């Protein structure tokens, strides 16, 4: 979707659909709407009175102008109660708006700034949220549908109206919003693409495209190199698959050499069948999205490069399939990890931690400022937190606080779980340094506990996005399927760091 920012007013703008916002519980129209309503013989005020438009979040009313103003239609969208409006209300409202605009058949529309400037929300934040909501709300994955005419025409252009004094701030915010939403859309594409196409080699191809962006360097380690280094975790998981594993390192240099990098490590299992500990058939197709963490790391590096953020970031992706082939790792096998530690694999379906462990050990060798890993790691996360919170565990309070803040800003919120030493008891093995499952209880915690043994003393946070990565229903700006949750969180965090 192309986004343009224009100077103009509600009464003089020619457009297919003109979007205006309204709060819940307001009895009268604000000044700009009053001016507009004069051309509508007071229809808008009347709809407020009768309760036809209450301003509830995501409520919409469409009014045809029949030539009374240059805009063909007015789309009134509810933002909820004024004191409760957040940036996410704005994203939701815009997600609702683009779908309503599509129903009219219009390909382009114009919106006034939704939700006024407050001490909590600047004009640039509001316009950023608007663009994020519009682009993400219009996302569809139709690449594999041969009859494109069934899908209708996409809405491909948005104009945002701004006053002269707001113009520059709206431009800054909408530019940022577009890049962030495009990053999340890329993640959705990568996760929607089935595993017969999006295999480890294709992920490398995607990384190659990203490395064309300014300041991004790509290194890919092949199996031979992994063997030489001793990446027993990644190699062990990949044994059951015909597809060779890959280890991708993307380095973005946006600051001086002395600035230590923030390292992002993303679980990239292009398909998780469970391996020999095979998963049940129901919903197994969703395991094509077990590469969400890695896709998000790729997209995040791309976004900070496009925004030319002033910091150094390294993205690390251990990439593999988890399959039950004849040479697959078996329950009871012992792997020697990159760090030198040994792990007894008691369940081959707990593969994410095995490949991440090697990714984290590799990260420590690059002397990072901090390490953040992101992964669709445990079904236990789904049980504990459901569809709306990312599980967060880590060893550094300051880093956790920063991610919490970025979560509130981006609408991709995190919730902390404890990482107490006592939980390590559950990971003890009789024959190796540890085992890869923690038995009954606290599955999200024991998985993180496992990872913590591979990060040394570096500040580190683990984000578990299992279950939040996939939406079972359509939401205002998140469709059914891959949500890309975590992408906007990571980008917001990095942009805050770069300030
Ligand atoms: N990729 C799965 C976790 C997952 C489950 C992600 C559901 C998204 C939705 C992971 O590799 C896995 O299978 N974990 C096991 C670990 C267990 C065997 C200790 C799980 O959580 O069941
Ligand atoms: Zn698994
Ligand atoms: Zn998995």
XYZ file of C-alpha atoms and ligand atoms in Angstrom:
523
model
C 0.000 0.000 0.000
C 1.306 3.433 -0.967
C 1.009 6.037 1.769
C 0.979 9.782 1.106
C 0.693 12.653 3.535
C -1.264 15.691 2.407
C -2.183 19.065 3.714
C -5.932 19.607 3.576
C -9.261 19.752 5.378
C -12.316 17.506 5.584
C -14.477 19.795 3.480
C -12.116 20.356 0.569
C -10.607 16.889 0.007
C -11.568 14.909 -3.069
C -11.400 11.152 -2.366
C -13.376 7.907 -2.705
C -13.715 7.517 1.061
C -12.867 10.064 3.748
C -12.259 8.555 7.193
C -12.983 10.417 10.427
C -12.762 9.116 13.988
C -15.162 9.462 16.908
C -14.928 8.626 20.605
C -17.459 6.623 22.536
C -19.816 8.599 24.760
C -19.329 11.989 23.101
C -22.556 13.925 22.732
C -21.431 16.685 20.373
C -19.236 16.852 17.292
C -15.781 18.383 17.404
C -15.022 21.543 15.389
C -13.784 19.911 12.140
C -16.703 17.470 12.096
C -19.176 20.289 12.751
C -17.858 22.074 9.667
C -18.286 18.887 7.656
C -21.756 18.238 9.060
C -22.998 21.565 7.697
C -22.694 20.031 4.234
C -24.660 16.993 5.436
C -27.650 18.879 6.841
C -26.732 17.762 10.348
C -26.911 14.031 9.588
C -23.792 13.253 11.599
C -25.031 15.065 14.690
C -28.360 13.268 14.301
C -26.644 9.861 14.215
C -24.894 10.703 17.450
C -28.247 11.630 19.022
C -30.099 8.519 17.911
C -27.201 6.313 18.947
C -26.677 5.079 15.390
C -23.052 6.038 15.823
C -21.869 5.495 19.393
C -18.130 5.562 18.739
C -17.543 2.109 20.178
C -14.162 0.702 19.150
C -14.247 -0.564 15.559
C -17.847 0.524 14.927
C -18.254 1.987 11.431
C -20.903 4.077 9.669
C -20.712 4.955 5.988
C -22.462 8.045 4.611
C -22.627 9.030 0.934
C -22.036 12.722 0.304
C -23.951 12.907 -3.013
C -21.855 15.831 -4.157
C -22.225 17.976 -1.055
C -18.451 17.815 -0.476
C -15.639 16.669 -2.806
C -15.265 13.382 -0.862
C -17.640 10.716 -2.223
C -18.247 9.006 1.107
C -17.575 9.634 4.773
C -16.544 6.627 6.863
C -16.975 7.262 10.550
C -15.017 4.894 12.766
C -15.285 4.405 16.517
C -12.172 4.659 18.674
C -13.715 3.707 22.021
C -13.705 5.891 25.146
C -11.386 8.870 24.839
C -9.568 8.256 28.117
C -8.936 4.643 27.118
C -7.590 5.225 23.608
C -4.201 3.651 23.012
C -2.025 3.383 19.938
C -3.457 -0.071 19.528
C -7.006 1.342 19.345
C -5.781 3.416 16.423
C -4.214 0.367 14.731
C -7.429 -1.581 15.209
C -9.616 1.221 13.898
C -7.486 1.509 10.766
C -7.517 -2.269 10.285
C -11.315 -2.138 10.438
C -11.375 0.837 8.080
C -9.351 -0.766 5.261
C -11.647 -3.783 5.236
C -14.720 -1.553 5.105
C -13.156 0.511 2.306
C -12.465 -2.669 0.351
C -16.162 -3.560 0.556
C -17.010 -0.304 -1.210
C -14.757 -1.316 -4.094
C -12.574 1.779 -3.681
C -8.857 1.290 -4.263
C -7.738 4.378 -2.380
C -8.953 6.428 0.568
C -8.079 9.393 2.732
C -8.011 9.572 6.499
C -7.782 12.373 8.978
C -5.486 11.795 11.945
C -7.256 9.351 14.288
C -7.120 9.966 18.032
C -5.874 13.413 19.021
C -2.407 14.253 20.264
C -2.087 13.644 24.026
C 0.849 13.661 26.425
C 0.915 9.873 25.895
C 0.733 9.904 22.101
C 2.603 12.220 19.793
C 1.385 13.069 16.303
C 4.144 10.937 14.774
C 3.246 7.940 16.990
C -0.411 8.249 15.990
C 0.357 8.391 12.291
C 2.773 5.492 12.662
C 0.037 3.417 14.323
C -2.451 4.400 11.612
C -0.172 3.194 8.849
C 0.682 -0.007 10.715
C -3.027 -0.759 11.153
C -3.867 0.033 7.535
C -1.079 -2.034 5.970
C -1.455 -4.984 8.334
C -5.258 -4.875 8.129
C -5.109 -5.178 4.355
C -2.658 -8.106 4.415
C -3.770 -11.188 2.501
C -1.940 -14.283 1.333
C -3.312 -15.173 -2.084
C -0.169 -16.272 -3.914
C -1.338 -19.852 -4.277
C -4.915 -19.156 -5.302
C -5.253 -19.490 -9.045
C -8.524 -17.578 -9.376
C -7.454 -14.090 -8.297
C -10.703 -12.465 -9.434
C -12.468 -14.068 -6.424
C -10.324 -11.988 -4.109
C -11.562 -8.583 -5.248
C -9.314 -5.597 -5.788
C -6.927 -4.590 -3.014
C -6.985 -1.149 -1.431
C -3.579 0.096 -2.440
C -3.336 3.741 -1.533
C -3.835 5.733 1.656
C -3.648 9.510 2.006
C -3.321 11.004 5.454
C -4.594 14.530 6.004
C -2.494 16.773 8.191
C -2.480 20.420 9.154
C 0.488 22.500 8.033
C 2.085 22.350 11.474
C 1.675 18.561 11.708
C 2.859 17.736 8.220
C 6.467 16.816 8.976
C 5.672 14.795 12.071
C 3.005 12.842 10.199
C 5.493 12.130 7.415
C 8.107 10.817 9.853
C 5.600 8.616 11.652
C 3.996 7.197 8.547
C 7.373 6.375 6.975
C 8.351 4.452 10.106
C 4.935 2.782 10.260
C 5.164 1.618 6.649
C 8.588 0.050 7.111
C 7.535 -1.691 10.315
C 4.288 -3.009 8.834
C 6.089 -4.201 5.712
C 8.512 -6.099 7.946
C 5.593 -7.818 9.697
C 3.959 -8.569 6.339
C 7.185 -10.190 5.157
C 7.133 -12.408 8.252
C 3.524 -13.381 7.537
C 4.463 -14.274 3.966
C 7.420 -16.394 5.067
C 5.295 -18.230 7.647
C 2.318 -18.704 5.334
C 4.496 -20.143 2.588
C 4.326 -23.916 2.944
C 7.361 -25.905 3.997
C 7.732 -27.640 0.626
C 8.704 -24.229 -0.692
C 10.009 -22.323 2.329
C 12.751 -24.818 3.200
C 16.161 -23.973 4.714
C 17.738 -23.143 1.331
C 14.894 -20.721 0.560
C 15.377 -18.995 3.893
C 18.993 -18.403 2.871
C 17.733 -16.913 -0.403
C 15.531 -14.527 1.574
C 18.477 -13.519 3.751
C 20.484 -12.849 0.593
C 17.836 -10.389 -0.591
C 17.959 -8.595 2.740
C 21.726 -8.387 2.671
C 21.406 -6.187 -0.418
C 20.146 -3.469 1.919
C 22.679 -0.827 3.009
C 25.052 -1.886 5.750
C 23.967 -5.547 5.989
C 26.538 -8.308 5.651
C 25.582 -11.962 5.226
C 27.472 -15.075 6.275
C 26.053 -18.581 5.828
C 27.636 -21.632 7.427
C 27.012 -24.951 5.662
C 26.945 -28.415 7.236
C 30.670 -28.941 6.784
C 31.429 -25.709 8.630
C 28.964 -26.643 11.387
C 30.681 -29.979 11.830
C 34.040 -28.271 12.073
C 32.727 -25.907 14.757
C 30.871 -28.687 16.577
C 27.282 -27.451 16.353
C 25.877 -30.716 17.663
C 22.481 -29.231 18.502
C 21.615 -27.958 15.046
C 23.236 -30.942 13.334
C 21.394 -33.367 15.608
C 17.985 -31.872 14.836
C 18.635 -31.810 11.079
C 19.656 -35.478 10.808
C 16.164 -36.765 10.030
C 15.641 -34.396 7.103
C 16.705 -34.484 3.452
C 17.181 -30.707 3.548
C 20.625 -29.595 4.702
C 20.662 -27.255 7.725
C 21.850 -23.658 7.401
C 23.300 -21.207 9.888
C 22.714 -17.594 8.888
C 24.442 -14.530 10.317
C 23.229 -11.062 9.242
C 25.244 -8.110 10.480
C 23.884 -4.592 10.300
C 26.370 -1.835 11.072
C 24.560 1.426 11.836
C 27.012 2.672 14.464
C 30.774 2.762 15.026
C 32.906 -0.355 15.366
C 33.286 0.195 19.127
C 29.535 -0.020 19.682
C 28.794 -3.568 20.805
C 26.025 -5.257 18.829
C 22.585 -6.281 20.020
C 22.260 -9.895 18.906
C 18.926 -11.415 17.925
C 18.634 -15.195 17.656
C 15.529 -16.668 16.008
C 14.315 -20.262 16.004
C 13.986 -21.203 12.336
C 12.453 -24.674 12.039
C 10.911 -24.595 8.559
C 8.756 -27.574 9.530
C 8.419 -29.270 12.914
C 6.970 -32.759 12.572
C 8.285 -33.582 16.031
C 10.906 -35.928 14.579
C 10.891 -39.494 15.962
C 8.723 -38.169 18.830
C 6.159 -37.482 16.100
C 3.428 -34.899 16.683
C -0.265 -35.781 16.347
C -1.771 -35.046 12.895
C -4.286 -32.440 14.059
C -3.043 -28.906 13.284
C 0.365 -30.194 12.257
C 0.174 -27.985 9.154
C 0.620 -24.987 11.458
C 4.157 -26.209 12.122
C 5.194 -24.590 8.827
C 5.238 -21.472 11.016
C 7.795 -22.919 13.451
C 10.268 -20.622 11.695
C 8.492 -17.464 12.942
C 11.315 -16.403 15.280
C 13.905 -16.564 12.513
C 11.646 -14.833 10.002
C 11.185 -12.040 12.541
C 14.895 -11.664 13.057
C 15.392 -11.373 9.286
C 12.612 -8.826 8.932
C 13.820 -6.829 11.931
C 17.361 -6.527 10.578
C 15.869 -5.397 7.256
C 13.671 -2.799 8.965
C 16.442 -1.233 11.057
C 18.639 -1.114 7.955
C 15.905 0.594 5.941
C 15.398 3.076 8.782
C 19.186 3.541 9.049
C 18.986 3.172 12.815
C 22.146 4.219 14.660
C 23.145 0.966 16.269
C 24.770 -2.361 15.463
C 22.558 -5.421 15.222
C 23.425 -9.016 14.417
C 20.751 -11.534 13.473
C 21.455 -15.233 13.902
C 19.269 -17.971 12.417
C 19.843 -21.660 12.989
C 17.707 -23.120 10.181
C 16.515 -26.701 9.755
C 13.566 -29.042 9.350
C 12.677 -31.443 12.158
C 11.812 -34.731 10.455
C 11.708 -38.434 11.395
C 14.024 -39.827 8.677
C 16.024 -43.041 8.986
C 19.094 -41.206 10.220
C 17.131 -39.025 12.630
C 18.231 -38.380 16.197
C 16.493 -40.854 18.527
C 15.260 -40.457 22.083
C 18.212 -41.298 24.319
C 20.844 -39.993 21.886
C 23.411 -37.651 23.382
C 24.507 -34.536 21.488
C 27.643 -32.494 22.079
C 26.697 -28.869 21.689
C 28.755 -25.963 20.306
C 29.477 -24.845 23.879
C 30.973 -28.261 24.708
C 28.069 -29.258 26.982
C 26.331 -32.597 26.399
C 22.563 -33.037 26.127
C 20.509 -36.219 26.317
C 17.634 -35.911 23.842
C 14.669 -37.488 25.582
C 12.116 -35.996 23.210
C 13.009 -35.050 19.644
C 10.047 -32.642 19.555
C 11.878 -30.353 21.986
C 14.143 -29.386 19.080
C 13.913 -25.598 19.279
C 16.078 -25.346 22.378
C 18.722 -27.583 20.762
C 19.213 -25.353 17.733
C 18.861 -22.146 19.775
C 21.517 -23.322 22.208
C 24.053 -23.395 19.371
C 22.799 -20.032 18.119
C 23.198 -18.519 21.594
C 26.695 -19.986 22.097
C 27.696 -18.549 18.743
C 26.298 -15.173 19.827
C 28.444 -15.114 22.977
C 31.547 -15.423 20.787
C 30.699 -12.103 19.139
C 30.904 -10.135 22.430
C 27.375 -8.691 22.332
C 25.862 -5.841 24.311
C 22.948 -8.178 24.954
C 21.205 -11.173 23.399
C 17.501 -11.584 22.670
C 16.148 -14.860 21.352
C 12.668 -15.326 19.971
C 11.022 -18.677 19.351
C 7.826 -20.663 18.945
C 9.216 -22.795 21.724
C 6.640 -24.491 23.927
C 3.044 -25.673 23.962
C 3.259 -24.790 27.663
C 3.402 -21.104 26.692
C 0.074 -21.538 24.947
C -1.420 -23.123 28.075
C -0.052 -20.450 30.411
C -0.640 -17.242 28.454
C -3.015 -18.026 25.581
C -3.181 -15.846 22.479
C -2.396 -12.396 23.834
C 0.886 -12.348 25.732
C 4.434 -13.236 24.743
C 6.259 -15.212 27.425
C 9.385 -13.403 28.631
C 12.195 -14.843 30.738
C 15.722 -13.606 31.206
C 18.668 -12.843 33.444
C 18.712 -9.035 33.342
C 16.083 -6.729 34.855
C 17.038 -3.692 32.810
C 16.719 -5.525 29.510
C 13.410 -7.039 30.588
C 12.084 -3.585 31.511
C 13.020 -2.236 28.086
C 11.248 -5.059 26.299
C 8.209 -4.525 28.477
C 8.129 -0.883 27.428
C 8.557 -1.753 23.740
C 5.729 -4.259 24.158
C 3.334 -1.586 25.398
C 4.299 0.755 22.551
C 3.988 -1.823 19.820
C 0.870 -3.549 21.133
C 2.839 -6.822 21.238
C 2.937 -7.230 24.977
C 5.185 -9.495 27.009
C 4.534 -11.158 30.368
C 7.345 -12.241 32.630
C 7.762 -15.744 34.030
C 10.243 -16.732 36.747
C 13.630 -18.200 35.948
C 14.700 -19.556 39.326
C 17.620 -21.962 39.717
C 15.345 -24.522 41.352
C 13.786 -25.285 37.978
C 17.081 -26.650 36.702
C 16.542 -29.766 38.849
C 13.975 -30.873 36.273
C 16.568 -30.845 33.501
C 19.066 -33.195 35.140
C 20.108 -36.260 33.150
C 21.590 -39.517 34.438
C 23.965 -39.810 31.517
C 24.714 -36.297 30.173
C 25.123 -32.729 31.471
C 21.382 -32.176 31.037
C 18.351 -33.458 29.172
C 16.201 -31.550 26.722
C 12.844 -31.894 28.510
C 11.817 -30.888 32.004
C 9.026 -33.325 32.773
C 5.681 -32.254 34.168
C 5.008 -28.647 35.087
C 6.549 -25.320 34.110
C 7.337 -26.285 30.525
C 7.902 -22.726 29.361
C 10.241 -22.117 32.288
C 12.302 -25.282 31.971
C 12.764 -24.579 28.246
C 14.113 -21.099 29.082
C 16.217 -22.584 31.889
C 17.794 -24.875 29.304
C 18.648 -21.881 27.084
C 20.077 -19.922 30.018
C 22.923 -22.440 30.231
C 24.237 -21.254 26.848
C 24.363 -17.459 27.233
C 27.250 -17.079 29.679
C 26.984 -13.893 31.723
C 25.624 -11.739 28.924
C 22.377 -9.843 29.480
C 19.800 -12.065 27.800
C 16.060 -12.297 27.303
C 14.093 -15.168 25.819
C 10.725 -14.522 24.171
C 8.336 -17.465 23.739
C 5.856 -16.726 20.947
C 4.286 -20.189 20.682
C 0.508 -19.699 20.278
C 0.681 -15.916 19.850
C 2.422 -16.550 16.513
C -0.780 -17.988 15.018
C -4.240 -16.442 15.286
C -7.222 -18.767 15.287
C -9.623 -15.934 14.412
C -9.748 -12.731 12.367
C -8.927 -9.633 14.413
C -9.086 -6.007 13.277
C -5.545 -5.848 11.905
C -4.443 -9.441 12.360
C -5.999 -12.068 10.112
C -6.342 -15.784 10.781
C -2.983 -17.539 10.548
C 0.534 -16.185 11.105
C 0.461 -12.986 13.170
C 4.157 -12.028 12.949
C 3.891 -11.083 16.629
C 7.282 -10.072 17.969
C 8.433 -8.253 14.825
C 7.091 -4.877 15.849
C 8.207 -5.496 19.435
C 11.812 -6.105 18.362
C 11.882 -3.134 16.000
C 10.417 -0.789 18.620
C 12.963 -2.011 21.140
C 15.859 -1.438 18.741
C 14.629 2.004 17.682
C 14.370 2.995 21.351
C 17.968 1.835 21.820
C 19.131 3.819 18.818
C 17.654 7.127 20.050
N 7.285 -25.926 17.941
C 6.855 -26.578 19.118
C 6.084 -25.659 20.059
C 4.769 -25.144 19.557
C 3.608 -25.773 19.906
C 4.694 -23.995 18.796
C 2.399 -25.282 19.459
C 3.492 -23.498 18.349
C 2.342 -24.127 18.687
C 8.043 -27.126 19.889
O 9.122 -27.524 19.131
C 7.571 -28.320 20.662
O 7.118 -29.231 20.048
N 7.677 -28.276 21.992
C 7.262 -29.340 22.805
C 8.294 -29.537 23.901
C 8.023 -30.709 24.796
C 8.251 -31.985 24.028
C 8.948 -30.623 25.987
C 5.921 -28.979 23.433
O 5.781 -27.856 23.916
O 5.022 -29.805 23.406
Zn 8.937 -29.522 18.433
Zn 9.315 -26.549 17.263
